[in-house]
XYZ file of C-alpha atoms in Angstrom:
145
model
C 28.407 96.846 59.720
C 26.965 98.449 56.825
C 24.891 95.630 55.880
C 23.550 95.860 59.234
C 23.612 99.875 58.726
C 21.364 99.166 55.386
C 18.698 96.428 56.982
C 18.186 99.269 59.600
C 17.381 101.589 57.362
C 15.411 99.780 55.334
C 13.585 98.857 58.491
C 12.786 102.563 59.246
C 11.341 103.143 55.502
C 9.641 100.373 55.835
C 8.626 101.468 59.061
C 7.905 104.968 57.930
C 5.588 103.658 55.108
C 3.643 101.558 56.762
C 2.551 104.432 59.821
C 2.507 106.939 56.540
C -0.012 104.691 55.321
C -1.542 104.379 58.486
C -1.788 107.807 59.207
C -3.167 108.233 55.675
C -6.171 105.454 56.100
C -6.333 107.761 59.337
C -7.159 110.935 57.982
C -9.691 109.405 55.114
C -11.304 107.715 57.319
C -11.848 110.721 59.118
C -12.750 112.598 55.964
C -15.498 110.064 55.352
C -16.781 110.546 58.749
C -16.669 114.005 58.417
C -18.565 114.111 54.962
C -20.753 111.444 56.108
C -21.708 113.991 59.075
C -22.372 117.019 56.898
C -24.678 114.540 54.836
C -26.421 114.231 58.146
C -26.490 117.461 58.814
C -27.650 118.798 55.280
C -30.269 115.483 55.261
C -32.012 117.216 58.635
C -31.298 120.516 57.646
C -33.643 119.539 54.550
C -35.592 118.196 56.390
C -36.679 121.099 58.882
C -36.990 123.372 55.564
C -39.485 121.069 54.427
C -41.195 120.611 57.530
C -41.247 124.109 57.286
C -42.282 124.747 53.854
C -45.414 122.184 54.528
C -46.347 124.574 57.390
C -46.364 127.667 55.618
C -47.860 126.132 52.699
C -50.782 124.498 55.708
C -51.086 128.046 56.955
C -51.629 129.516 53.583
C -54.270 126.966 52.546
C -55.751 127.982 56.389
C -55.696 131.897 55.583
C -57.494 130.867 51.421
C -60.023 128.763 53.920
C -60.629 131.831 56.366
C -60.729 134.267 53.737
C -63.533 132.342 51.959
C -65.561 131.690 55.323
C -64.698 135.789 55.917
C -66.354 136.166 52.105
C -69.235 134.402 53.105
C -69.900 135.985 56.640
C -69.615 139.455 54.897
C -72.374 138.684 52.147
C -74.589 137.142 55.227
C -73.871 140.607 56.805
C -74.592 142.527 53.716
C -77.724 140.755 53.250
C -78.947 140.953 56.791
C -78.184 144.972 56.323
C -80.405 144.957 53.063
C -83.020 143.129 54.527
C -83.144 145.842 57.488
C -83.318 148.512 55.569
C -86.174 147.287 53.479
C -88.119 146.212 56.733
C -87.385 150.161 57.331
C -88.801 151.365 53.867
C -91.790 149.207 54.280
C -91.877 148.115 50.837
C -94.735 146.026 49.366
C -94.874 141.865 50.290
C -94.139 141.148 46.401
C -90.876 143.068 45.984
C -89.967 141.931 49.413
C -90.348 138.097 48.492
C -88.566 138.910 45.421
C -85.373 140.524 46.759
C -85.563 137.454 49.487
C -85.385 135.099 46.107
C -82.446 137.217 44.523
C -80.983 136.784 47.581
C -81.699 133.008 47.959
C -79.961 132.552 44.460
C -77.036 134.383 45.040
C -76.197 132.306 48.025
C -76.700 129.152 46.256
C -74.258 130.770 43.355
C -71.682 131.428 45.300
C -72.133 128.092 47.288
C -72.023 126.371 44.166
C -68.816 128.231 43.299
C -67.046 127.375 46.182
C -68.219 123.882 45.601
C -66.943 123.910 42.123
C -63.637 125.505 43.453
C -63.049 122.260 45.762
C -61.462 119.096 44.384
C -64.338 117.539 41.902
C -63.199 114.470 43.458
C -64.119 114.619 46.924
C -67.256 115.901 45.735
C -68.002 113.093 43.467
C -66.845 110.794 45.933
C -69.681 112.599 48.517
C -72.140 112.309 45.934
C -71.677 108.929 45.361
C -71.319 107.536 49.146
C -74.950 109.545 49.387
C -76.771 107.686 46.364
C -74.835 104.554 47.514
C -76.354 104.738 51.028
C -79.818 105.842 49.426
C -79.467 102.287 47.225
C -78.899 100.693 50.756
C -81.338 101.606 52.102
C -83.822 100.735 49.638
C -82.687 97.037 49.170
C -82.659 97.095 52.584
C -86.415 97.970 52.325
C -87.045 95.428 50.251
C -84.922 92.605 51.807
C -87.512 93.261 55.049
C -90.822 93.568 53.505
């Protein structure tokens, strides 16, 4: 009987372990899944905040791009006003011709500012696709004749 008593219990510990191990896979596993969800949910949390950031950062480089265009539009305004108030005076054809030069060089200044301001790159890159189509069309030119 107690030989019978003992197997029994060693039947139920063995029992017991095996479901306690069980139980323990269990709850990792479900710790994994649960960490493996937060991972998700940080990843596309990230994710937005980026998305994000790139807008604000795309709005900003919108509001430099309007501000410059603004810049621009005020000087043409400023200009215009000048130009109407020496019609007004009635100045001589000389001095008028040489405010309309000052004013022809500072637009070209600050053009060539803003120019300077943009990537080099692109600009190089523009200048180049121009000669290069000049090129073109010379040897094509040639080719015909």
């Amino acid at each position: 009987m107690m030989m019978m008593m003992m197997m029994m219990m060693m039947m139920m510990m063995m029992m017991m372990m095996i479901m306690m191990m069980m139980m323990m896979m269990m709850m990792m596993m479900m710790m994994m899944m649960m960490m493996m969800m937060m991972m998700m949910m940080m990843m596309m949390m990230m994710m937005i905040m980026m998305m994000m950031m790139m807008m604000i950062m795309m709005m900003m480089m919108m509001m430099m791009m309007m501000m410059m265009m603004m810049m621009m539009m005020m000087m043409m305004m400023m200009m215009m006003m000048m130009m109407m108030m020496m019609m007004m005076m009635t100045m001589t054809t000389t001095t008028m011709t040489m405010m309309m030069m000052m004013m022809m060089m500072m637009m070209m200044m600050m053009m060539m500012k803003t120019l300077e301001n943009t990537d080099e790159l692109s600009v190089l890159i523009a200048k180049s696709e121009i000669w290069g189509s000049a090129s073109n069309l010379r040897t094509n030119l040639q080719q015909s004749s």
